[in-house]
mmCIF file of C-alpha atoms in Angstrom:
data_model
loop_
_atom_site.group_PDB
_atom_site.id
_atom_site.type_symbol
_atom_site.label_atom_id
_atom_site.label_comp_id
_atom_site.label_asym_id
_atom_site.label_seq_id
_atom_site.Cartn_x
_atom_site.Cartn_y
_atom_site.Cartn_z
ATOM 1 C CA MET A 219 118.058 90.454 120.537
ATOM 2 C CA LYS A 220 117.458 93.842 118.912
ATOM 3 C CA ASN A 221 120.269 93.322 116.379
ATOM 4 C CA TRP A 222 118.984 89.820 115.624
ATOM 5 C CA PHE A 223 115.498 91.178 115.001
ATOM 6 C CA LYS A 224 116.760 94.006 112.806
ATOM 7 C CA LYS A 225 118.560 91.466 110.598
ATOM 8 C CA GLN A 226 115.644 89.031 110.499
ATOM 9 C CA TYR A 227 112.808 91.515 109.951
ATOM 10 C CA PRO A 228 113.350 91.845 106.159
ATOM 11 C CA TRP A 229 113.146 88.048 105.875
ATOM 12 C CA LEU A 230 110.065 87.904 108.110
ATOM 13 C CA LEU A 231 108.335 90.684 106.171
ATOM 14 C CA THR A 232 109.157 89.112 102.817
ATOM 15 C CA GLY A 233 108.270 85.549 103.834
ATOM 16 C CA LEU A 234 105.025 86.316 105.656
ATOM 17 C CA SER A 235 103.740 88.723 103.017
ATOM 18 C CA GLY A 236 104.753 86.208 100.334
ATOM 19 C CA VAL A 237 102.716 83.467 102.031
ATOM 20 C CA ALA A 238 99.711 85.765 102.433
ATOM 21 C CA LEU A 239 99.984 87.027 98.840
ATOM 22 C CA THR A 240 100.198 83.475 97.492
ATOM 23 C CA ALA A 241 97.118 82.454 99.492
ATOM 24 C CA SER A 242 95.242 85.583 98.347
ATOM 25 C CA PHE A 243 96.168 84.953 94.715
ATOM 26 C CA TRP A 244 95.159 81.297 94.887
ATOM 27 C CA GLN A 245 91.903 82.318 96.537
ATOM 28 C CA ALA A 246 91.270 84.741 93.655
ATOM 29 C CA VAL A 247 91.835 81.910 91.163
ATOM 30 C CA GLU A 248 89.323 79.740 93.031
ATOM 31 C CA ARG A 249 86.880 82.675 93.095
ATOM 32 C CA ILE A 250 87.144 82.963 89.298
ATOM 33 C CA ASN A 251 86.550 79.201 89.005
ATOM 34 C CA LEU A 252 83.461 79.609 91.181
ATOM 35 C CA LEU A 253 82.141 82.360 88.894
ATOM 36 C CA LYS A 254 82.828 80.287 85.760
ATOM 37 C CA ASN A 255 81.330 77.074 87.169
ATOM 38 C CA PRO A 256 78.796 78.006 89.871
ATOM 39 C CA GLY A 257 77.617 74.471 90.664
ATOM 40 C CA VAL A 258 80.991 72.700 90.660
ATOM 41 C CA PRO A 259 82.734 72.121 94.027
ATOM 42 C CA LEU A 260 86.068 73.890 94.391
ATOM 43 C CA SER A 261 89.344 72.066 94.982
ATOM 44 C CA CYS A 262 89.557 73.799 98.371
ATOM 45 C CA ASP A 263 86.182 72.485 99.620
ATOM 46 C CA ILE A 264 87.491 69.998 102.177
ATOM 47 C CA ASN A 265 84.529 69.378 104.486
ATOM 48 C CA PRO A 266 81.349 71.173 105.656
ATOM 49 C CA ILE A 267 83.438 73.511 107.852
ATOM 50 C CA VAL A 268 86.487 74.145 105.640
ATOM 51 C CA ASP A 269 84.432 75.118 102.597
ATOM 52 C CA CYS A 270 85.852 77.809 100.323
ATOM 53 C CA GLY A 271 82.842 77.824 98.025
ATOM 54 C CA GLY A 272 80.507 78.414 100.962
ATOM 55 C CA VAL A 273 82.638 81.288 102.208
ATOM 56 C CA MET A 274 83.208 82.892 98.815
ATOM 57 C CA GLY A 275 79.515 82.719 98.019
ATOM 58 C CA HIS A 276 78.616 84.765 101.106
ATOM 59 C CA LYS A 277 78.036 88.517 100.799
ATOM 60 C CA LEU A 278 80.682 89.254 103.483
ATOM 61 C CA ALA A 279 83.367 87.762 101.220
ATOM 62 C CA ALA A 280 82.878 90.785 98.955
ATOM 63 C CA LEU A 281 82.412 93.536 101.500
ATOM 64 C CA PHE A 282 82.973 96.459 99.125
ATOM 65 C CA GLY A 283 81.347 94.877 96.080
ATOM 66 C CA PHE A 284 84.455 93.020 94.920
ATOM 67 C CA PRO A 285 86.151 89.979 96.498
ATOM 68 C CA ASN A 286 87.984 90.703 99.755
ATOM 69 C CA THR A 287 90.928 88.741 98.402
ATOM 70 C CA PHE A 288 91.673 91.588 95.980
ATOM 71 C CA ILE A 289 92.270 93.875 98.957
ATOM 72 C CA GLY A 290 94.666 91.302 100.361
ATOM 73 C CA MET A 291 96.495 90.978 97.063
ATOM 74 C CA VAL A 292 97.138 94.735 96.951
ATOM 75 C CA MET A 293 98.179 95.052 100.610
ATOM 76 C CA PHE A 294 100.397 91.968 100.655
ATOM 77 C CA SER A 295 102.026 92.980 97.347
ATOM 78 C CA MET A 296 103.001 96.315 98.871
ATOM 79 C CA LEU A 297 104.329 94.631 102.016
ATOM 80 C CA LEU A 298 106.256 92.118 99.906
ATOM 81 C CA MET A 299 107.764 94.991 97.930
ATOM 82 C CA ALA A 300 108.911 96.618 101.196
ATOM 83 C CA GLY A 301 110.433 93.330 102.360
ATOM 84 C CA ILE A 302 112.333 92.849 99.112
ATOM 85 C CA ALA A 303 113.557 96.454 99.281
ATOM 86 C CA LEU A 304 114.903 95.828 102.786
ATOM 87 C CA LEU A 305 116.576 92.607 101.650
ATOM 88 C CA LEU A 306 118.260 94.570 98.867
ATOM 89 C CA GLY A 307 119.689 96.983 101.420
ATOM 90 C CA VAL A 308 117.310 99.917 100.984
ATOM 91 C CA THR A 309 116.896 102.006 104.124
ATOM 92 C CA LEU A 310 113.234 102.835 104.666
ATOM 93 C CA THR A 311 112.330 106.377 105.658
ATOM 94 C CA GLN A 312 110.124 106.880 108.688
ATOM 95 C CA LYS A 313 107.203 107.774 106.391
ATOM 96 C CA PHE A 314 107.610 104.492 104.544
ATOM 97 C CA LYS A 315 107.827 102.622 107.844
ATOM 98 C CA ASN A 316 104.555 104.337 108.795
ATOM 99 C CA VAL A 317 102.986 103.001 105.590
ATOM 100 C CA VAL A 318 104.247 99.472 106.306
ATOM 101 C CA VAL A 319 102.908 99.470 109.866
ATOM 102 C CA GLY A 320 99.664 101.055 108.626
ATOM 103 C CA LEU A 321 99.159 98.368 105.965
ATOM 104 C CA SER A 322 99.916 95.599 108.433
ATOM 105 C CA THR A 323 97.467 97.151 110.917
ATOM 106 C CA VAL A 324 94.713 97.216 108.290
ATOM 107 C CA ALA A 325 95.526 93.589 107.373
ATOM 108 C CA LEU A 326 95.330 92.601 111.043
ATOM 109 C CA LEU A 327 92.002 94.347 111.651
ATOM 110 C CA PHE A 328 90.527 92.968 108.434
ATOM 111 C CA SER A 329 91.745 89.464 109.385
ATOM 112 C CA PHE A 330 90.210 89.681 112.860
ATOM 113 C CA TRP A 331 86.931 90.915 111.411
ATOM 114 C CA PHE A 332 86.780 88.161 108.782
ATOM 115 C CA PHE A 333 87.774 85.515 111.313
ATOM 116 C CA TRP A 334 84.797 86.604 113.426
ATOM 117 C CA ALA A 335 82.534 86.747 110.354
ATOM 118 C CA SER A 336 83.645 83.295 109.209
ATOM 119 C CA LEU A 337 82.997 81.721 112.591
ATOM 120 C CA TYR A 338 79.807 83.471 113.658
ATOM 121 C CA GLU A 339 78.140 84.831 110.513
ATOM 122 C CA ILE A 340 79.139 82.521 107.663
ATOM 123 C CA GLY A 341 79.716 79.402 109.756
ATOM 124 C CA LYS A 342 82.503 78.154 107.495
ATOM 125 C CA ILE A 343 86.226 78.722 107.028
ATOM 126 C CA CYS A 344 88.194 79.151 103.814
ATOM 127 C CA ILE A 345 91.453 77.197 103.729
ATOM 128 C CA PHE A 346 93.310 80.195 102.299
ATOM 129 C CA CYS A 347 92.297 82.315 105.283
ATOM 130 C CA LEU A 348 94.070 79.788 107.491
ATOM 131 C CA PHE A 349 97.288 81.059 105.896
ATOM 132 C CA ILE A 350 96.333 84.723 105.581
ATOM 133 C CA TRP A 351 95.148 85.237 109.176
ATOM 134 C CA PRO A 352 98.300 83.933 110.921
ATOM 135 C CA ALA A 353 100.531 85.772 108.446
ATOM 136 C CA SER A 354 98.616 89.023 109.076
ATOM 137 C CA ILE A 355 98.959 88.675 112.839
ATOM 138 C CA ALA A 356 102.706 88.070 112.657
ATOM 139 C CA LEU A 357 103.179 90.804 110.041
ATOM 140 C CA PHE A 358 101.488 93.331 112.299
ATOM 141 C CA TRP A 359 103.447 92.376 115.406
ATOM 142 C CA PHE A 360 106.839 92.311 113.690
ATOM 143 C CA SER A 361 106.136 95.511 111.737
ATOM 144 C CA ALA A 362 105.064 97.289 114.924
ATOM 145 C CA GLN A 363 108.327 96.190 116.569
ATOM 146 C CA TYR A 364 110.351 97.392 113.587
ATOM 147 C CA TRP A 365 108.480 100.703 113.555
ATOM 148 C CA LEU A 366 109.028 101.233 117.287
ATOM 149 C CA ASP A 367 112.712 100.283 117.011
ATOM 150 C CA GLY A 368 113.207 103.030 114.429
ATOM 151 C CA LEU A 369 111.511 105.933 116.212
ATOM 152 C CA GLU A 370 113.983 108.722 116.965
ATOM 153 C CA LYS A 371 111.903 110.608 119.543
ATOM 154 C CA PRO A 372 109.242 108.244 120.897
ATOM 155 C CA ASN A 373 106.604 109.644 123.248
ATOM 156 C CA ASN A 374 105.711 107.968 126.560
ATOM 157 C CA TRP A 375 103.223 105.419 125.220
ATOM 158 C CA GLN A 376 105.585 104.511 122.376
ATOM 159 C CA LYS A 377 108.420 103.970 124.882
ATOM 160 C CA LYS A 378 106.207 101.691 126.995
ATOM 161 C CA LEU A 379 104.999 99.789 123.956
ATOM 162 C CA HIS A 380 108.567 99.464 122.668
ATOM 163 C CA LYS A 381 109.706 98.048 125.990
ATOM 164 C CA PHE A 382 106.862 95.497 125.869
ATOM 165 C CA THR A 383 107.470 94.482 122.241
ATOM 166 C CA SER A 384 111.214 94.196 122.848
ATOM 167 C CA LYS A 385 110.624 91.898 125.801
ATOM 168 C CA TYR A 386 107.934 89.766 124.142
ATOM 169 C CA ARG A 387 108.942 89.272 120.502
ATOM 170 C CA PHE A 388 106.910 86.097 119.857
ATOM 171 C CA GLU A 389 104.656 85.377 122.856
ATOM 172 C CA PRO A 390 101.743 87.663 121.816
ATOM 173 C CA ILE A 391 101.626 86.039 118.374
ATOM 174 C CA VAL A 392 101.491 82.538 119.825
ATOM 175 C CA THR A 393 98.853 83.642 122.356
ATOM 176 C CA VAL A 394 96.598 85.063 119.619
ATOM 177 C CA TYR A 395 97.056 81.895 117.529
ATOM 178 C CA LEU A 396 96.011 79.740 120.496
ATOM 179 C CA ILE A 397 92.972 81.910 121.247
ATOM 180 C CA MET A 398 91.860 81.747 117.600
ATOM 181 C CA PHE A 399 92.385 77.990 117.507
ATOM 182 C CA MET A 400 90.354 77.518 120.693
ATOM 183 C CA LEU A 401 87.557 79.753 119.347
ATOM 184 C CA PHE A 402 87.546 77.696 116.149
ATOM 185 C CA LEU A 403 87.347 74.398 118.043
ATOM 186 C CA PHE A 404 84.656 75.702 120.376
ATOM 187 C CA ARG A 405 82.563 77.121 117.519
ATOM 188 C CA PHE A 406 82.683 73.882 115.523
ATOM 189 C CA ARG A 407 82.817 71.461 118.452
ATOM 190 C CA ASP A 408 79.676 69.626 117.298
ATOM 191 C CA TYR A 409 81.320 68.707 114.010
ATOM 192 C CA TYR A 410 84.811 67.866 115.288
ATOM 193 C CA PHE A 411 83.947 66.188 118.611
ATOM 194 C CA ASN A 412 80.717 64.271 117.887
#
């Protein structure tokens, strides 16, 4: 399984970061359309819950004074670059692997925070986030596995974590997806089940 993962990781990193980058870029385009035409509904406004305009208009969608999607575009571009480098046969140094796992950790934490904010503060979901959040979760988990696989002298906690990630390659991702889906359904149960 380890050899399979080592061969597939460059494809996973490239594909997942490519999906997240595409969604971030498209979200930026919609954000520009919103700024140009403030009263016009966006093409991604699907219903009262999946409402990009409602999300993008909220102050939490620009946490640092500029759209959050710009952060995603930078992070996912860097992760995509790492994936392409691996596909081209480049061997990443441990420092570069640290950067990749660091970026994917930041993407994961930012995704969890914005998922919570979307559900419980904003009360709406952006369709692009429905691609970015799952990609961020998988990117983190696979990058952590790749990072742990490459450690030459892991300490005790890294050995334990490596054993866990080697045994459960996909189950934690699916579990988090199911929990997020259930939280989504529970939060918007009045709309979807009445």
